[in-house]
PDB file of C-alpha atoms in Angstrom:
ATOM      1  CA  ALA A   2      11.442 -12.930  -4.826  1.00  0.00           C
ATOM      2  CA  GLN A   3       9.335 -12.232  -1.752  1.00  0.00           C
ATOM      3  CA  SER A   4       5.798 -13.219  -0.874  1.00  0.00           C
ATOM      4  CA  VAL A   5       3.395 -12.584   1.971  1.00  0.00           C
ATOM      5  CA  THR A   6       0.629 -14.945   3.230  1.00  0.00           C
ATOM      6  CA  GLN A   7      -2.340 -13.746   5.192  1.00  0.00           C
ATOM      7  CA  LEU A   8      -4.206 -16.959   5.876  1.00  0.00           C
ATOM      8  CA  ASP A   9      -7.344 -15.309   7.343  1.00  0.00           C
ATOM      9  CA  SER A  10      -9.402 -13.459   4.760  1.00  0.00           C
ATOM     10  CA  GLN A  11     -11.884 -12.304   7.430  1.00  0.00           C
ATOM     11  CA  VAL A  12     -11.729 -12.112  11.234  1.00  0.00           C
ATOM     12  CA  PRO A  13     -14.896 -11.387  13.152  1.00  0.00           C
ATOM     13  CA  VAL A  14     -14.519 -10.215  16.686  1.00  0.00           C
ATOM     14  CA  PHE A  15     -16.600  -8.498  19.338  1.00  0.00           C
ATOM     15  CA  GLU A  16     -15.892  -4.985  20.571  1.00  0.00           C
ATOM     16  CA  GLU A  17     -13.339  -4.846  23.434  1.00  0.00           C
ATOM     17  CA  ALA A  18     -12.038  -8.393  22.667  1.00  0.00           C
ATOM     18  CA  PRO A  19      -8.382  -9.018  21.691  1.00  0.00           C
ATOM     19  CA  VAL A  20      -7.458  -9.776  18.113  1.00  0.00           C
ATOM     20  CA  GLU A  21      -4.543 -11.234  16.213  1.00  0.00           C
ATOM     21  CA  LEU A  22      -4.142 -10.970  12.486  1.00  0.00           C
ATOM     22  CA  ARG A  23      -1.600 -13.440  11.081  1.00  0.00           C
ATOM     23  CA  CYS A  24       1.101 -12.718   8.554  1.00  0.00           C
ATOM     24  CA  ASN A  25       3.849 -15.048   7.257  1.00  0.00           C
ATOM     25  CA  TYR A  26       6.428 -14.018   4.699  1.00  0.00           C
ATOM     26  CA  SER A  27       8.969 -15.696   2.425  1.00  0.00           C
ATOM     27  CA  SER A  28      12.182 -14.081   1.272  1.00  0.00           C
ATOM     28  CA  SER A  29      15.733 -15.091   0.462  1.00  0.00           C
ATOM     29  CA  VAL A  30      17.104 -11.752   1.774  1.00  0.00           C
ATOM     30  CA  SER A  31      16.542  -9.603   4.834  1.00  0.00           C
ATOM     31  CA  VAL A  32      13.400  -7.556   4.575  1.00  0.00           C
ATOM     32  CA  TYR A  33      11.428  -4.778   6.034  1.00  0.00           C
ATOM     33  CA  LEU A  34       7.931  -5.659   7.231  1.00  0.00           C
ATOM     34  CA  PHE A  35       4.818  -3.425   7.468  1.00  0.00           C
ATOM     35  CA  TRP A  36       1.191  -3.445   8.380  1.00  0.00           C
ATOM     36  CA  TYR A  37      -1.143  -1.088   6.578  1.00  0.00           C
ATOM     37  CA  VAL A  38      -4.831  -0.399   7.203  1.00  0.00           C
ATOM     38  CA  GLN A  39      -7.348   0.595   4.554  1.00  0.00           C
ATOM     39  CA  TYR A  40     -10.762   1.959   5.378  1.00  0.00           C
ATOM     40  CA  PRO A  41     -13.499   1.806   2.762  1.00  0.00           C
ATOM     41  CA  ASN A  42     -12.819   3.971  -0.289  1.00  0.00           C
ATOM     42  CA  GLN A  43      -9.530   5.220   1.241  1.00  0.00           C
ATOM     43  CA  GLY A  44      -5.847   4.939   0.607  1.00  0.00           C
ATOM     44  CA  LEU A  45      -3.442   2.981   2.790  1.00  0.00           C
ATOM     45  CA  GLN A  46      -2.328   4.150   6.236  1.00  0.00           C
ATOM     46  CA  LEU A  47       0.820   2.761   7.895  1.00  0.00           C
ATOM     47  CA  LEU A  48       0.072   1.072  11.209  1.00  0.00           C
ATOM     48  CA  LEU A  49       3.632   0.000  12.077  1.00  0.00           C
ATOM     49  CA  LYS A  50       6.849  -1.192  10.621  1.00  0.00           C
ATOM     50  CA  TYR A  51       9.706  -3.418  11.477  1.00  0.00           C
ATOM     51  CA  LEU A  52      13.095  -2.302  10.134  1.00  0.00           C
ATOM     52  CA  SER A  53      15.553  -3.669  12.690  1.00  0.00           C
ATOM     53  CA  GLY A  54      16.184  -3.854  16.416  1.00  0.00           C
ATOM     54  CA  SER A  55      13.450  -4.800  18.935  1.00  0.00           C
ATOM     55  CA  THR A  56      11.252  -7.549  17.568  1.00  0.00           C
ATOM     56  CA  LEU A  57       8.159  -6.054  19.291  1.00  0.00           C
ATOM     57  CA  VAL A  58       6.968  -3.067  17.362  1.00  0.00           C
ATOM     58  CA  LYS A  59       4.300  -0.678  18.635  1.00  0.00           C
ATOM     59  CA  GLY A  60       2.251   1.308  16.173  1.00  0.00           C
ATOM     60  CA  ILE A  61      -0.679   3.668  16.005  1.00  0.00           C
ATOM     61  CA  ASN A  62      -4.162   3.125  17.398  1.00  0.00           C
ATOM     62  CA  GLY A  63      -2.908   0.634  20.031  1.00  0.00           C
ATOM     63  CA  PHE A  64      -1.681  -1.994  17.520  1.00  0.00           C
ATOM     64  CA  GLU A  65       1.571  -3.896  17.978  1.00  0.00           C
ATOM     65  CA  ALA A  66       3.346  -6.656  16.033  1.00  0.00           C
ATOM     66  CA  GLU A  67       6.067  -9.120  16.789  1.00  0.00           C
ATOM     67  CA  PHE A  68       8.722 -10.091  14.258  1.00  0.00           C
ATOM     68  CA  ASN A  69       9.718 -13.726  14.564  1.00  0.00           C
ATOM     69  CA  LYS A  70      12.535 -14.586  12.222  1.00  0.00           C
ATOM     70  CA  SER A  71      12.583 -18.318  12.852  1.00  0.00           C
ATOM     71  CA  GLN A  72       8.937 -18.660  12.068  1.00  0.00           C
ATOM     72  CA  THR A  73       9.023 -15.861   9.320  1.00  0.00           C
ATOM     73  CA  SER A  74       5.985 -14.261  10.931  1.00  0.00           C
ATOM     74  CA  PHE A  75       4.889 -10.734  11.682  1.00  0.00           C
ATOM     75  CA  HIS A  76       1.510 -11.084  13.458  1.00  0.00           C
ATOM     76  CA  LEU A  77      -0.487  -8.022  14.350  1.00  0.00           C
ATOM     77  CA  ARG A  78      -2.249  -7.735  17.708  1.00  0.00           C
ATOM     78  CA  LYS A  79      -4.498  -5.420  19.608  1.00  0.00           C
ATOM     79  CA  PRO A  80      -5.617  -6.136  23.191  1.00  0.00           C
ATOM     80  CA  SER A  81      -9.023  -4.462  22.888  1.00  0.00           C
ATOM     81  CA  VAL A  82     -10.652  -3.541  19.570  1.00  0.00           C
ATOM     82  CA  HIS A  83     -13.203  -0.862  18.788  1.00  0.00           C
ATOM     83  CA  ILE A  84     -15.938  -0.663  16.199  1.00  0.00           C
ATOM     84  CA  SER A  85     -13.810   1.896  14.402  1.00  0.00           C
ATOM     85  CA  ASP A  86     -11.086  -0.701  13.808  1.00  0.00           C
ATOM     86  CA  THR A  87     -13.325  -2.391  11.163  1.00  0.00           C
ATOM     87  CA  ALA A  88     -11.217  -2.243   8.046  1.00  0.00           C
ATOM     88  CA  GLU A  89      -8.982  -4.196   5.677  1.00  0.00           C
ATOM     89  CA  TYR A  90      -5.457  -4.928   7.012  1.00  0.00           C
ATOM     90  CA  PHE A  91      -2.524  -5.647   4.696  1.00  0.00           C
ATOM     91  CA  CYS A  92       0.782  -7.047   5.668  1.00  0.00           C
ATOM     92  CA  ALA A  93       3.626  -6.048   3.315  1.00  0.00           C
ATOM     93  CA  VAL A  94       7.310  -6.800   2.727  1.00  0.00           C
ATOM     94  CA  SER A  95      10.064  -4.887   0.937  1.00  0.00           C
ATOM     95  CA  ASP A  96      13.809  -5.257   0.332  1.00  0.00           C
ATOM     96  CA  ARG A  97      16.122  -3.446   2.703  1.00  0.00           C
ATOM     97  CA  GLY A  98      17.544  -0.199   1.541  1.00  0.00           C
ATOM     98  CA  GLY A  99      16.760   1.970  -1.382  1.00  0.00           C
ATOM     99  CA  PHE A 100      13.259   2.680  -2.560  1.00  0.00           C
ATOM    100  CA  GLN A 101      10.402   0.456  -1.399  1.00  0.00           C
ATOM    101  CA  LYS A 102       8.979  -2.112  -3.788  1.00  0.00           C
ATOM    102  CA  LEU A 103       6.173  -3.308  -1.524  1.00  0.00           C
ATOM    103  CA  VAL A 104       4.707  -6.814  -1.904  1.00  0.00           C
ATOM    104  CA  PHE A 105       1.374  -7.087  -0.188  1.00  0.00           C
ATOM    105  CA  GLY A 106      -0.489 -10.003   1.281  1.00  0.00           C
ATOM    106  CA  THR A 107      -4.094 -10.679   0.218  1.00  0.00           C
ATOM    107  CA  GLY A 108      -5.459  -8.804   3.209  1.00  0.00           C
ATOM    108  CA  THR A 109      -7.549  -9.590   6.242  1.00  0.00           C
ATOM    109  CA  ARG A 110     -10.946  -8.002   6.791  1.00  0.00           C
ATOM    110  CA  LEU A 111     -11.383  -7.233  10.467  1.00  0.00           C
ATOM    111  CA  LEU A 112     -15.103  -7.031  11.398  1.00  0.00           C
ATOM    112  CA  VAL A 113     -15.796  -5.632  14.861  1.00  0.00           C
ATOM    113  CA  SER A 114     -19.329  -5.952  16.138  1.00  0.00           C
ATOM    114  CA  PRO A 115     -20.982  -4.657  19.300  1.00  0.00           C
TER     115      PRO A 115
ATOM    116  CA  ASP B  22       3.458  17.776   5.754  1.00  0.00           C
ATOM    117  CA  THR B  23       3.255  14.006   5.318  1.00  0.00           C
ATOM    118  CA  GLU B  24       0.545  14.120   2.674  1.00  0.00           C
ATOM    119  CA  VAL B  25       0.360  12.629  -0.817  1.00  0.00           C
ATOM    120  CA  THR B  26      -2.377  14.344  -2.802  1.00  0.00           C
ATOM    121  CA  GLN B  27      -4.043  12.595  -5.691  1.00  0.00           C
ATOM    122  CA  THR B  28      -6.472  14.154  -8.201  1.00  0.00           C
ATOM    123  CA  PRO B  29      -9.164  13.508  -9.206  1.00  0.00           C
ATOM    124  CA  LYS B  30     -10.662  11.367  -6.482  1.00  0.00           C
ATOM    125  CA  HIS B  31     -13.115   9.789  -8.979  1.00  0.00           C
ATOM    126  CA  LEU B  32     -12.887   9.465 -12.718  1.00  0.00           C
ATOM    127  CA  VAL B  33     -15.212   7.913 -15.290  1.00  0.00           C
ATOM    128  CA  MET B  34     -13.851   7.594 -18.804  1.00  0.00           C
ATOM    129  CA  GLY B  35     -14.838   5.985 -22.063  1.00  0.00           C
ATOM    130  CA  MET B  36     -12.592   3.483 -23.822  1.00  0.00           C
ATOM    131  CA  THR B  37     -11.579   6.075 -26.443  1.00  0.00           C
ATOM    132  CA  ASN B  38     -10.841   8.863 -23.978  1.00  0.00           C
ATOM    133  CA  LYS B  39      -7.461  10.202 -22.922  1.00  0.00           C
ATOM    134  CA  LYS B  40      -7.156  11.271 -19.294  1.00  0.00           C
ATOM    135  CA  SER B  41      -4.426  11.729 -16.642  1.00  0.00           C
ATOM    136  CA  LEU B  42      -4.169  11.021 -12.967  1.00  0.00           C
ATOM    137  CA  LYS B  43      -2.021  13.352 -10.893  1.00  0.00           C
ATOM    138  CA  CYS B  44      -0.014  12.898  -7.724  1.00  0.00           C
ATOM    139  CA  GLU B  45       1.873  15.470  -5.670  1.00  0.00           C
ATOM    140  CA  GLN B  46       4.050  15.317  -2.557  1.00  0.00           C
ATOM    141  CA  HIS B  47       6.158  17.908  -0.759  1.00  0.00           C
ATOM    142  CA  MET B  48       8.056  15.714   1.590  1.00  0.00           C
ATOM    143  CA  GLY B  49      11.262  15.825  -0.402  1.00  0.00           C
ATOM    144  CA  HIS B  50      10.878  12.193  -1.430  1.00  0.00           C
ATOM    145  CA  ARG B  51      12.767  11.140  -4.527  1.00  0.00           C
ATOM    146  CA  ALA B  52      10.958   7.855  -5.079  1.00  0.00           C
ATOM    147  CA  MET B  53       7.363   7.815  -6.281  1.00  0.00           C
ATOM    148  CA  TYR B  54       5.125   4.836  -7.128  1.00  0.00           C
ATOM    149  CA  TRP B  55       1.905   3.896  -8.911  1.00  0.00           C
ATOM    150  CA  TYR B  56      -0.064   0.985  -7.547  1.00  0.00           C
ATOM    151  CA  LYS B  57      -3.305  -0.533  -8.967  1.00  0.00           C
ATOM    152  CA  GLN B  58      -5.839  -2.032  -6.627  1.00  0.00           C
ATOM    153  CA  LYS B  59      -8.734  -4.079  -7.920  1.00  0.00           C
ATOM    154  CA  ALA B  60     -11.801  -4.598  -5.771  1.00  0.00           C
ATOM    155  CA  LYS B  61     -11.134  -6.859  -2.765  1.00  0.00           C
ATOM    156  CA  LYS B  62      -7.543  -7.394  -3.871  1.00  0.00           C
ATOM    157  CA  PRO B  63      -4.201  -6.052  -2.525  1.00  0.00           C
ATOM    158  CA  PRO B  64      -2.400  -3.214  -4.327  1.00  0.00           C
ATOM    159  CA  GLU B  65      -0.047  -4.268  -7.045  1.00  0.00           C
ATOM    160  CA  LEU B  66       2.969  -2.262  -8.101  1.00  0.00           C
ATOM    161  CA  MET B  67       2.857  -0.724 -11.599  1.00  0.00           C
ATOM    162  CA  PHE B  68       5.736   1.795 -11.776  1.00  0.00           C
ATOM    163  CA  VAL B  69       8.538   3.208  -9.697  1.00  0.00           C
ATOM    164  CA  TYR B  70      10.370   6.429 -10.372  1.00  0.00           C
ATOM    165  CA  SER B  71      13.650   7.124  -8.551  1.00  0.00           C
ATOM    166  CA  TYR B  72      15.150  10.595  -9.010  1.00  0.00           C
ATOM    167  CA  GLU B  73      12.651  11.367 -11.670  1.00  0.00           C
ATOM    168  CA  LYS B  74      13.766   8.352 -13.746  1.00  0.00           C
ATOM    169  CA  LEU B  75      11.639   5.286 -14.401  1.00  0.00           C
ATOM    170  CA  SER B  76      13.263   2.500 -12.426  1.00  0.00           C
ATOM    171  CA  ILE B  77      10.638  -0.186 -12.471  1.00  0.00           C
ATOM    172  CA  ASN B  78       7.851  -1.028 -14.973  1.00  0.00           C
ATOM    173  CA  GLU B  79       6.081  -4.133 -13.879  1.00  0.00           C
ATOM    174  CA  SER B  80       5.102  -5.158 -17.450  1.00  0.00           C
ATOM    175  CA  VAL B  81       2.264  -2.701 -17.513  1.00  0.00           C
ATOM    176  CA  PRO B  82       0.438  -2.293 -20.876  1.00  0.00           C
ATOM    177  CA  SER B  83       1.385   0.721 -22.895  1.00  0.00           C
ATOM    178  CA  ARG B  84      -2.077   2.245 -22.538  1.00  0.00           C
ATOM    179  CA  PHE B  85      -0.732   3.350 -19.161  1.00  0.00           C
ATOM    180  CA  SER B  86       2.011   5.970 -19.562  1.00  0.00           C
ATOM    181  CA  PRO B  87       3.735   7.336 -16.425  1.00  0.00           C
ATOM    182  CA  GLU B  88       5.491  10.674 -16.290  1.00  0.00           C
ATOM    183  CA  CYS B  89       7.549  12.311 -13.557  1.00  0.00           C
ATOM    184  CA  PRO B  90       7.989  16.012 -14.590  1.00  0.00           C
ATOM    185  CA  ASN B  91       9.770  16.985 -11.361  1.00  0.00           C
ATOM    186  CA  SER B  92      10.592  15.632  -7.935  1.00  0.00           C
ATOM    187  CA  SER B  93       7.145  16.534  -6.509  1.00  0.00           C
ATOM    188  CA  LEU B  94       4.827  15.396  -9.225  1.00  0.00           C
ATOM    189  CA  LEU B  95       3.876  12.069 -10.776  1.00  0.00           C
ATOM    190  CA  ASN B  96       1.302  11.663 -13.522  1.00  0.00           C
ATOM    191  CA  LEU B  97      -0.290   8.583 -15.051  1.00  0.00           C
ATOM    192  CA  HIS B  98      -1.609   9.149 -18.608  1.00  0.00           C
ATOM    193  CA  LEU B  99      -4.377   6.891 -19.666  1.00  0.00           C
ATOM    194  CA  HIS B 100      -5.446   6.125 -23.237  1.00  0.00           C
ATOM    195  CA  ALA B 101      -7.678   3.471 -24.834  1.00  0.00           C
ATOM    196  CA  LEU B 102      -8.366   1.702 -21.567  1.00  0.00           C
ATOM    197  CA  GLN B 103     -10.530  -1.357 -21.143  1.00  0.00           C
ATOM    198  CA  PRO B 104     -13.297  -1.947 -18.613  1.00  0.00           C
ATOM    199  CA  GLU B 105     -11.064  -4.359 -16.758  1.00  0.00           C
ATOM    200  CA  ASP B 106      -8.713  -1.424 -15.998  1.00  0.00           C
ATOM    201  CA  SER B 107     -11.388  -0.092 -13.597  1.00  0.00           C
ATOM    202  CA  ALA B 108      -9.676   0.039 -10.226  1.00  0.00           C
ATOM    203  CA  LEU B 109      -8.356   2.241  -7.412  1.00  0.00           C
ATOM    204  CA  TYR B 110      -5.081   3.775  -8.496  1.00  0.00           C
ATOM    205  CA  LEU B 111      -2.779   4.643  -5.604  1.00  0.00           C
ATOM    206  CA  CYS B 112       0.206   6.929  -5.630  1.00  0.00           C
ATOM    207  CA  ALA B 113       2.950   6.634  -2.948  1.00  0.00           C
ATOM    208  CA  SER B 114       6.199   8.314  -2.221  1.00  0.00           C
ATOM    209  CA  SER B 115       9.227   7.503  -0.086  1.00  0.00           C
ATOM    210  CA  ARG B 116      12.896   8.292   0.380  1.00  0.00           C
ATOM    211  CA  ALA B 117      14.913   6.754  -2.387  1.00  0.00           C
ATOM    212  CA  THR B 118      17.982   5.770  -0.454  1.00  0.00           C
ATOM    213  CA  GLY B 119      19.109   4.727   3.019  1.00  0.00           C
ATOM    214  CA  MET B 120      17.360   2.813   5.771  1.00  0.00           C
ATOM    215  CA  ASN B 121      14.197   3.685   7.562  1.00  0.00           C
ATOM    216  CA  THR B 122      12.297   4.282   4.409  1.00  0.00           C
ATOM    217  CA  GLU B 123       8.547   4.320   4.636  1.00  0.00           C
ATOM    218  CA  ALA B 124       6.040   4.716   1.815  1.00  0.00           C
ATOM    219  CA  PHE B 125       3.246   7.322   2.224  1.00  0.00           C
ATOM    220  CA  PHE B 126       0.148   6.670   0.258  1.00  0.00           C
ATOM    221  CA  GLY B 127      -2.406   9.028  -1.233  1.00  0.00           C
ATOM    222  CA  GLN B 128      -6.140   8.493  -0.980  1.00  0.00           C
ATOM    223  CA  GLY B 129      -6.307   7.084  -4.503  1.00  0.00           C
ATOM    224  CA  THR B 130      -8.282   7.793  -7.689  1.00  0.00           C
ATOM    225  CA  ARG B 131     -11.254   5.536  -8.288  1.00  0.00           C
ATOM    226  CA  LEU B 132     -11.292   4.936 -12.053  1.00  0.00           C
ATOM    227  CA  THR B 133     -14.266   3.518 -13.883  1.00  0.00           C
ATOM    228  CA  VAL B 134     -13.872   2.670 -17.573  1.00  0.00           C
ATOM    229  CA  VAL B 135     -17.164   2.462 -19.494  1.00  0.00           C
TER     230      VAL B 135
END
């Protein structure tokens, strides 16, 4: 069984500051890792994914994440945030291959203020 | 077209009503999913269909009845729901086999049971 831990329920940050949202996972098998963003009253939008290869993954909207197998982490970063980045961010894990049975972390609310 | 379309966007139903949620995709995906998301919680998997056959039922109560009439459509039939079933219901689709799978989510149906 897999699990995902997002220790920070809320991260306040000022506009144009850098931000890191933390994600740790637990699994007995190799996994795929994802970050999704959810704006209020919306569905989920994929920010980026790690399937294999380079451990530094670049996604949409200037976000990137680094897969660290030894620390079982997949932290999300952005060098300079905007007000429009205010949203809920979910880290998720799934088995490799076949259809995706996503297991989500509890989410981190990113609050960007001027 | 990378869109998953869910209808209706909002639904209010009584505990004795019967209603259906609909989901449609035209990406050729052969895996489709229903997730339930309570307020301020992560999405939780309910059902997975692979090649139009039910592959996973995460011990969901029988008052929720999924149906996959063809490879593009996924329905969720609702009957005798309880107020605690009020939530955002998210549909997703993905490839069913191979690597590099990615789940695409719809905007969700906001369900209120009164």
